[in-house]
XYZ file of C-alpha atoms in Angstrom:
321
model
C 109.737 53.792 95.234
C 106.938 51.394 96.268
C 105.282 49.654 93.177
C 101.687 51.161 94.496
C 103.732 54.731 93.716
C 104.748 53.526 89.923
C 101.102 52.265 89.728
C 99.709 55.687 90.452
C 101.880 57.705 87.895
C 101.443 55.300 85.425
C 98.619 54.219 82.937
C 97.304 51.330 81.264
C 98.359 51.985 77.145
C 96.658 51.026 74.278
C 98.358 48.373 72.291
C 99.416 48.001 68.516
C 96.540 46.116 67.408
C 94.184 47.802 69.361
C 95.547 51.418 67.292
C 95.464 49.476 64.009
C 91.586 48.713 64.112
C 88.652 50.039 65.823
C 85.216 48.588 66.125
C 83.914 52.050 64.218
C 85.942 50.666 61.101
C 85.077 47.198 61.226
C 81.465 48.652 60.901
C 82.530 50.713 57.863
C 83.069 54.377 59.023
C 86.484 55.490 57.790
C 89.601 56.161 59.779
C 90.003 60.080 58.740
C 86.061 60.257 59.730
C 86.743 58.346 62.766
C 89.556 60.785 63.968
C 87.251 64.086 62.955
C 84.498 62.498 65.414
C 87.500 62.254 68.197
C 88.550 65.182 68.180
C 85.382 67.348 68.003
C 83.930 64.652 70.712
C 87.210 65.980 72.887
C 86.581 69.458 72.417
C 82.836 68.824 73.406
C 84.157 67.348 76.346
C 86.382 70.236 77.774
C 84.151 72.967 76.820
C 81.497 71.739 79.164
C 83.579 70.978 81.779
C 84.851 75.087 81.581
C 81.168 75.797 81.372
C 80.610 73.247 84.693
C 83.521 75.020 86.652
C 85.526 71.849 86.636
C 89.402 71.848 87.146
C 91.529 70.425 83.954
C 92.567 67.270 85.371
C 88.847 65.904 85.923
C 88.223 67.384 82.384
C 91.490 65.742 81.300
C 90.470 62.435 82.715
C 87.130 62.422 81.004
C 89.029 63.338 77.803
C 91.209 60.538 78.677
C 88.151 58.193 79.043
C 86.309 59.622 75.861
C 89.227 58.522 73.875
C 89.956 54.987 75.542
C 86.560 54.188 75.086
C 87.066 53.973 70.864
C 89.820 52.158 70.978
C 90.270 48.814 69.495
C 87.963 46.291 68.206
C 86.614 45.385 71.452
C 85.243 49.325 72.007
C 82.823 51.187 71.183
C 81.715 52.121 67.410
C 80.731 55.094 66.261
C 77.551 53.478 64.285
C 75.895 52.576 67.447
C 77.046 55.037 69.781
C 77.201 58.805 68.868
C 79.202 61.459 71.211
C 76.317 63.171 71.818
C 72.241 61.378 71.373
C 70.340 62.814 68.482
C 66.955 64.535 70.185
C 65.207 63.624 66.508
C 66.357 60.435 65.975
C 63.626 58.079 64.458
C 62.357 55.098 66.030
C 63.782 52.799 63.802
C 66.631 54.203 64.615
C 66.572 53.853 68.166
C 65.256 49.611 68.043
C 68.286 48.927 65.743
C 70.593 50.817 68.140
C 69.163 48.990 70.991
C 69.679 45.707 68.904
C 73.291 46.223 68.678
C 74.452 47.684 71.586
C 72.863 44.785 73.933
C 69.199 46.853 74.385
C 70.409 50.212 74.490
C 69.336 53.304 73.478
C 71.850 55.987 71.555
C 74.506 56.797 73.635
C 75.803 60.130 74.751
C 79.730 59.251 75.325
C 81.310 62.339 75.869
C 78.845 63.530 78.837
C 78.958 60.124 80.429
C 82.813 60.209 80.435
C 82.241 63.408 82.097
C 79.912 62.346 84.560
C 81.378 59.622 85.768
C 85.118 60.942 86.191
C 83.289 63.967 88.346
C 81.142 61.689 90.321
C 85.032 59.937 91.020
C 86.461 63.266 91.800
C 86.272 65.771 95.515
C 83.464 67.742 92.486
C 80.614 65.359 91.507
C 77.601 66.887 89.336
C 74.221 66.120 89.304
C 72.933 64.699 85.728
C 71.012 68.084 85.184
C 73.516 70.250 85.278
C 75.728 67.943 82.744
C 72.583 67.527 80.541
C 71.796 71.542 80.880
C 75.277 72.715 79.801
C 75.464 69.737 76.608
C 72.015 71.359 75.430
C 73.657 74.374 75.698
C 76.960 73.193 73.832
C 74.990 71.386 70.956
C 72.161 74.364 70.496
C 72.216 76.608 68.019
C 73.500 79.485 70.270
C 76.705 77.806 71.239
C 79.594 79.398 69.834
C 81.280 75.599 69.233
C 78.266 74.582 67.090
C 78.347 78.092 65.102
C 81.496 80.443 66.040
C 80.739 82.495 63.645
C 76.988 83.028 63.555
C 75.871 83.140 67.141
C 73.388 85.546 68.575
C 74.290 88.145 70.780
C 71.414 87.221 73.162
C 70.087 84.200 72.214
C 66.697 82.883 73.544
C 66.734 80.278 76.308
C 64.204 78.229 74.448
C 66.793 77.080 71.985
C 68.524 75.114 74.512
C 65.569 74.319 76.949
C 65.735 70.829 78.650
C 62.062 69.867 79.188
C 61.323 67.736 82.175
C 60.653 64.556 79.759
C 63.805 65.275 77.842
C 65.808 65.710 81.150
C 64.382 62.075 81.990
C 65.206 60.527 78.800
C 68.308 61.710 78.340
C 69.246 61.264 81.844
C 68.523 57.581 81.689
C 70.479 57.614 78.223
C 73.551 59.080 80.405
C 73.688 56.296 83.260
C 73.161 53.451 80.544
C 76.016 54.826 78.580
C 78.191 55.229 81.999
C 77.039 51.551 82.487
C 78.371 50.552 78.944
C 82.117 52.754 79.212
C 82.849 50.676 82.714
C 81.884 47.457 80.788
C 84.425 48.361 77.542
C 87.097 49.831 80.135
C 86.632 46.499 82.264
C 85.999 49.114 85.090
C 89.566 50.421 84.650
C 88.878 54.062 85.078
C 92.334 55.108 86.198
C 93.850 58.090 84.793
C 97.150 59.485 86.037
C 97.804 62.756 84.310
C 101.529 64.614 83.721
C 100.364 67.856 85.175
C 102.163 67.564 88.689
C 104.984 65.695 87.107
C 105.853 68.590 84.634
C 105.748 70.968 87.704
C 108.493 68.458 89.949
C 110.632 68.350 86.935
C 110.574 72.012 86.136
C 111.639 72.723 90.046
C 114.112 70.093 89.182
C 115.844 71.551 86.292
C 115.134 74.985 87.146
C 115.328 76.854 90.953
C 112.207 78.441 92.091
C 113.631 81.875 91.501
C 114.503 81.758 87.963
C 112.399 84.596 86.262
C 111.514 82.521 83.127
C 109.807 79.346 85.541
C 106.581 81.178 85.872
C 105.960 81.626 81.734
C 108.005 78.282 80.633
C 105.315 75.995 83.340
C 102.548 78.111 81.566
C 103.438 77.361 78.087
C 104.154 73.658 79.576
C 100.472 73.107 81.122
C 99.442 74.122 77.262
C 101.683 71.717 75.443
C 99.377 69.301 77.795
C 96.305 70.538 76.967
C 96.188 70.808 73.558
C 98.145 67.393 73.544
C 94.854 65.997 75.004
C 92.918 66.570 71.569
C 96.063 64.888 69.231
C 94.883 62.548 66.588
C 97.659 60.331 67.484
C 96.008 59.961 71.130
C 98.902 60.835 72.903
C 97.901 60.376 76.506
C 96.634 56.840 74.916
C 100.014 55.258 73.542
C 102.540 57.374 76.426
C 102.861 57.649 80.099
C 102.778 60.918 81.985
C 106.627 61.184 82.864
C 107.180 61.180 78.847
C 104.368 63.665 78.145
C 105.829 66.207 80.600
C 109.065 65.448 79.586
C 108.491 66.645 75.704
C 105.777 69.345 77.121
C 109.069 70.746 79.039
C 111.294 70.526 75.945
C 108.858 71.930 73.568
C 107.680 74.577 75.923
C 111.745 75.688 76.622
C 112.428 75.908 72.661
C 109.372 77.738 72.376
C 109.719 80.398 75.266
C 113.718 80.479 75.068
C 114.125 79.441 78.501
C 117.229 77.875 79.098
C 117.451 74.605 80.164
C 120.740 72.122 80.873
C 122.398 71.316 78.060
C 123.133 67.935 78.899
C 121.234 65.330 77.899
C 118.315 65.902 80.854
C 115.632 63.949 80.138
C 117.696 60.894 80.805
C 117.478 61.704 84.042
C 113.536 61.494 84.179
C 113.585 57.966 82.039
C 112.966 59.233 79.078
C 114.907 58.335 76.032
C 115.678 60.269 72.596
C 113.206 58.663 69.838
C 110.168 58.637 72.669
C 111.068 62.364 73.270
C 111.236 63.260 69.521
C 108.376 61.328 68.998
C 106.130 63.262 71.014
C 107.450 66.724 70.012
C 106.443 66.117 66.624
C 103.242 65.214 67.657
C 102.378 67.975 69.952
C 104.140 70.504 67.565
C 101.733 69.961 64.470
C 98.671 69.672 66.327
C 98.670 73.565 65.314
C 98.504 72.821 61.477
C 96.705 69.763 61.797
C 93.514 71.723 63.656
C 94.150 74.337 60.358
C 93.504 71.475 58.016
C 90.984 70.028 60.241
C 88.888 73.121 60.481
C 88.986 73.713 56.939
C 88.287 70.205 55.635
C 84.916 70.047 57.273
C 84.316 74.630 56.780
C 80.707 75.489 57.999
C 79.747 71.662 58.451
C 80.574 69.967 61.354
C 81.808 66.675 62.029
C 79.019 64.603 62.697
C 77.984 64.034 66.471
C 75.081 61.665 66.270
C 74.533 57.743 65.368
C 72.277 59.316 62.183
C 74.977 61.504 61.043
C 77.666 59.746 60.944
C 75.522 56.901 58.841
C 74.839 59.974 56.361
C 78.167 60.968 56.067
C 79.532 57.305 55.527
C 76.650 57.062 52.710
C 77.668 60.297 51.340
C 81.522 59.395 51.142
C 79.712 56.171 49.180
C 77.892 57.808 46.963
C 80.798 60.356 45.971
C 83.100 57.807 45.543
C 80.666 55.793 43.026
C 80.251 59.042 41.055
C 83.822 59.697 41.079
C-alpha cells in the first residue's frame, strides 16, 4: 500500500501532554466542567447537522474538529471561547474577549466546526441556514435545551434570527472558522472508521450471513456514540482500531458469531488497544446516566458568561464548604 493510502486512513493523534492539560484549565475551569462542556458541545454539533440533512461522516468530522480544537495548552479555552456565542452578553464582556483571543469577538465553536467541514465536503451550507438551525437548537423550543418541557407548537419568534443578528453572528462564525484553522495549523483532516468497519465485516463475515445486516448496524452505533466519549476516542486512536473494537463490541452484543481465533491481529490491532477501547465505548451508557443526572434540569454551560458563573459558583461552594 502506497504511503498516500496509510495517510488517508490515518489521523494525526493527540499526544500525552497535550491530554494532561488544556488551555481551559490553565485558565481555571475544572477538568470534570471541561468534559461536561465537550460533550454537550458534541451533541450540539450532531443534532444540527440531522436538522441540516447532513450525512454522519461530515457531522462526524465536525465532531472530530470540535473536540481537537480543546485540546492541549496550545487550543482553545473555554473562558474565551464558548460552544455557542451568548446573544446577551455584556459589552464588557465582549472587549475582554476580544483582548484575549487576539481582537475577537465570542466564538461560536461548534457551528464553525460545522461549517467549515461542510463547506470541505460534495454538501456545503450557507451561514444562514447553520445560524437558523443553532437558534433553533439553543431556543427555548428545542427539545435538547428542554426535553422535557417543550411546546407542542412553539412560536417561531422564539428562535427568530433578525437580519442584524444574522450579520453579527455570521461574522462571529467566519472569525471563529478563521481561529480553528489557526489552532489546527490548517490540519483539517479527518479519516473516519465507518468504511473500514464495513471491509472488515465482509472480511470476517460473507455477504450472505443473516446476522451481517444487524451486527454492521449495531457497529455504525458503537461509532457514533463513541464520537461523544469523554476519553475522546477518535482523538487518542486511529480508525482501523475504532472499527476493530466497534466490531467486537457490536458481535458480543448482537451474538453474532465471529472467528474464534485471535482476528483482530489480522487488521493490526493488538489485545490491550482492543480492550482499551471496549471499555471505553461500553460505559459511555452509564457515564451519559451520571452525566445527565449530575447537571438534572440545568445544563452545562454553553457560553463564555456561563461557564465564568459556574467556575465562580464551584468557588464559592467550595469556600462555604
Amino acid at each position: 500500500m502506497s504511503p498516500l493510502a496509510l495517510t488517508n486512513l490515518s489521523n494525526p493523534l493527540v499526544t500525552p501532554s497535550q491530554l494532561s492539560t488544556s488551555a481551559s484549565q490553565l485558565d481555571g475551569v475544572p477538568s470534570d466542567l471541561e468534559t461536561s462542556i465537550r460533550y454537550a458541545g458534541a451533541k450540539l454539533t450532531q443534532a444540527a447537522g440531522m436538522l441540516l440533512q447532513l450525512s454522519q461522516d461530515i457531522i462526524a468530522q465536525a465532531v472530530v474538529v470540535f473536540m481537537r480544537f480543546w485540546v492541549g495548552g496550545e487550543g482553545g479555552s473555554l473562558m474565551v471561547h464558548g460552544p455557542k456565542v451568548s446573544p446577551t452578553q455584556t459589552q464588557a464582556h465582549i472587549t475582554k474577549d476580544r483582548a484575549l483571543a487576539d481582537e475577537q469577538p465570542p466564538q461560536d465553536v461548534s457551528a464553525a466546526s460545522l461549517y467549515l467541514m461542510a463547506k470541505l465536503s460534495a454538501y456545503p451550507q450557507t451561514p444562514r441556514s447553520i445560524l437558523n438551525v443553532y437558534g433553533y437548537l439553543l431556543s427555548s423550543a428545542s427539545p435538547l435545551i428542554n426535553p422535557r418541557t417543550v411546546p407542542s407548537k412553539p412560536k417561531p419568534d422564539v428562535y427568530y434570527l433578525s437580519e442584524g443578528d444574522y450579520h453579527n453572528q455570521r461574522n462571529i462564525m467566519l472569525k471563529t472558522e478563521a481561529h480553528i484553522l489557526r489552532i489546527l495549523g490548517f490540519q483539517t483532516h479527518v479519516s473516519l472508521p465507518y468504511t473500514i468497519s464495513i471491509n472488515y465485516l465482509q472480511a470476517l463475515l460473507p455477504s450472505s450471513h443473516r446476522s451481517l445486516q444487524p451486527l454492521a448496524r449495531r457497529v455504525f452505533q458503537q461509532l457514533n456514540t463513541a464520537l461523544l466519549s469523554p476519553q475522546m476516542l477518535y482523538l487518542t486512536h486511529q480508525p482501523p482500531a475504532l472499527a476493530v473494537a466497534a466490531i467486537y463490541l457490536a458481535a458480543r452484543e448482537t451474538g453474532a458469531k465471529l472467528p474464534e481465533v485471535e482476528w483482530w491481529e489480522v487488521f493490526d490491532v493488538e489485545r490491550e488497544e482492543l480492550g482499551f477501547l471496549v471499555v471505553g465505548m461500553q460505559s459511555m451508557d452509564e457515564w451519559v446516566k451520571v452525566e445527565t443526572g449530575k447537571w438534572g434540569k440545568r445544563q452545562a454551560p454553553m457560553m463564555v458568561d456561563e461557564v465564568e458563573s459556574e467556575c465562580e459558583r464551584r468557588k464559592m461552594l467550595e469556600q462555604g464548604g
